[in-house]
Amino acid sequence: MSTDERGETDASEQTRWLWFGVALTIIYAAYTILILALLRADQSLALIVVVGGSLAFGLAIMIYALYFR
């Protein structure tokens, strides 16, 4: 992503990655609140959601970054 090669497109792509990061931050904050609420209700369910959700989010981010961007 050199500005010499692509000029204006580089700034647009950086802006898209910025908004992707902002969206991930909001999703992660909501996920953390969900986990905290589940820890108060049922710890074993919270553990299942933490492990499953972390794997799913990690795979989804990797696939999105590698194949769709």
PDB file of C-alpha atoms in Angstrom:
ATOM      1  CA  MET A   1       0.000   0.000   0.000  1.00  0.00           C
ATOM      2  CA  SER A   2       2.399   2.620  -1.143  1.00  0.00           C
ATOM      3  CA  THR A   3       1.095   6.115  -1.752  1.00  0.00           C
ATOM      4  CA  ASP A   4       3.407   6.398  -4.768  1.00  0.00           C
ATOM      5  CA  GLU A   5       1.773   3.487  -6.563  1.00  0.00           C
ATOM      6  CA  ARG A   6      -1.893   3.997  -5.778  1.00  0.00           C
ATOM      7  CA  GLY A   7      -2.290   7.527  -4.469  1.00  0.00           C
ATOM      8  CA  GLU A   8      -5.905   8.225  -3.572  1.00  0.00           C
ATOM      9  CA  THR A   9      -6.874   4.548  -3.307  1.00  0.00           C
ATOM     10  CA  ASP A  10      -4.424   4.078  -0.441  1.00  0.00           C
ATOM     11  CA  ALA A  11      -6.220   6.604   1.775  1.00  0.00           C
ATOM     12  CA  SER A  12      -9.580   5.008   0.979  1.00  0.00           C
ATOM     13  CA  GLU A  13      -8.314   1.566   1.910  1.00  0.00           C
ATOM     14  CA  GLN A  14      -6.823   2.844   5.155  1.00  0.00           C
ATOM     15  CA  THR A  15     -10.161   4.450   6.010  1.00  0.00           C
ATOM     16  CA  ARG A  16     -11.954   1.132   5.407  1.00  0.00           C
ATOM     17  CA  TRP A  17      -9.504  -0.654   7.709  1.00  0.00           C
ATOM     18  CA  LEU A  18     -10.037   2.064  10.325  1.00  0.00           C
ATOM     19  CA  TRP A  19     -13.801   1.530  10.281  1.00  0.00           C
ATOM     20  CA  PHE A  20     -13.263  -2.242  10.389  1.00  0.00           C
ATOM     21  CA  GLY A  21     -11.228  -1.744  13.567  1.00  0.00           C
ATOM     22  CA  VAL A  22     -13.873   0.546  15.071  1.00  0.00           C
ATOM     23  CA  ALA A  23     -16.585  -2.038  14.337  1.00  0.00           C
ATOM     24  CA  LEU A  24     -14.484  -4.784  15.926  1.00  0.00           C
ATOM     25  CA  THR A  25     -14.010  -2.646  19.023  1.00  0.00           C
ATOM     26  CA  ILE A  26     -17.757  -2.146  19.410  1.00  0.00           C
ATOM     27  CA  ILE A  27     -18.460  -5.848  18.879  1.00  0.00           C
ATOM     28  CA  TYR A  28     -15.760  -6.811  21.372  1.00  0.00           C
ATOM     29  CA  ALA A  29     -17.180  -4.418  23.992  1.00  0.00           C
ATOM     30  CA  ALA A  30     -20.665  -5.918  23.586  1.00  0.00           C
ATOM     31  CA  TYR A  31     -19.174  -9.426  23.775  1.00  0.00           C
ATOM     32  CA  THR A  32     -17.354  -8.535  27.000  1.00  0.00           C
ATOM     33  CA  ILE A  33     -20.562  -7.199  28.562  1.00  0.00           C
ATOM     34  CA  LEU A  34     -22.348 -10.413  27.545  1.00  0.00           C
ATOM     35  CA  ILE A  35     -19.634 -12.518  29.187  1.00  0.00           C
ATOM     36  CA  LEU A  36     -19.793 -10.478  32.386  1.00  0.00           C
ATOM     37  CA  ALA A  37     -23.569 -10.924  32.529  1.00  0.00           C
ATOM     38  CA  LEU A  38     -23.250 -14.657  31.914  1.00  0.00           C
ATOM     39  CA  LEU A  39     -20.627 -14.989  34.655  1.00  0.00           C
ATOM     40  CA  ARG A  40     -23.148 -13.660  37.145  1.00  0.00           C
ATOM     41  CA  ALA A  41     -25.848 -16.073  35.955  1.00  0.00           C
ATOM     42  CA  ASP A  42     -24.050 -19.330  35.043  1.00  0.00           C
ATOM     43  CA  GLN A  43     -20.292 -19.782  34.989  1.00  0.00           C
ATOM     44  CA  SER A  44     -20.257 -22.980  32.930  1.00  0.00           C
ATOM     45  CA  LEU A  45     -22.412 -21.387  30.221  1.00  0.00           C
ATOM     46  CA  ALA A  46     -20.132 -18.343  30.250  1.00  0.00           C
ATOM     47  CA  LEU A  47     -17.111 -20.589  29.719  1.00  0.00           C
ATOM     48  CA  ILE A  48     -18.771 -22.280  26.734  1.00  0.00           C
ATOM     49  CA  VAL A  49     -19.696 -18.912  25.206  1.00  0.00           C
ATOM     50  CA  VAL A  50     -16.175 -17.540  25.779  1.00  0.00           C
ATOM     51  CA  VAL A  51     -14.441 -20.467  24.079  1.00  0.00           C
ATOM     52  CA  GLY A  52     -16.930 -20.804  21.219  1.00  0.00           C
ATOM     53  CA  GLY A  53     -17.221 -17.084  20.609  1.00  0.00           C
ATOM     54  CA  SER A  54     -13.475 -16.522  20.671  1.00  0.00           C
ATOM     55  CA  LEU A  55     -12.881 -19.267  18.132  1.00  0.00           C
ATOM     56  CA  ALA A  56     -15.698 -18.036  15.891  1.00  0.00           C
ATOM     57  CA  PHE A  57     -14.599 -14.370  16.046  1.00  0.00           C
ATOM     58  CA  GLY A  58     -10.975 -15.271  15.409  1.00  0.00           C
ATOM     59  CA  LEU A  59     -11.787 -17.398  12.383  1.00  0.00           C
ATOM     60  CA  ALA A  60     -14.240 -14.837  11.016  1.00  0.00           C
ATOM     61  CA  ILE A  61     -11.721 -11.987  11.289  1.00  0.00           C
ATOM     62  CA  MET A  62      -8.982 -14.075   9.673  1.00  0.00           C
ATOM     63  CA  ILE A  63     -11.198 -15.141   6.776  1.00  0.00           C
ATOM     64  CA  TYR A  64     -12.489 -11.594   6.264  1.00  0.00           C
ATOM     65  CA  ALA A  65      -9.014 -10.043   6.306  1.00  0.00           C
ATOM     66  CA  LEU A  66      -7.432 -12.650   4.049  1.00  0.00           C
ATOM     67  CA  TYR A  67     -10.134 -13.286   1.480  1.00  0.00           C
ATOM     68  CA  PHE A  68     -12.538 -10.365   1.386  1.00  0.00           C
ATOM     69  CA  ARG A  69     -10.137  -7.410   1.705  1.00  0.00           C
TER      70      ARG A  69
END
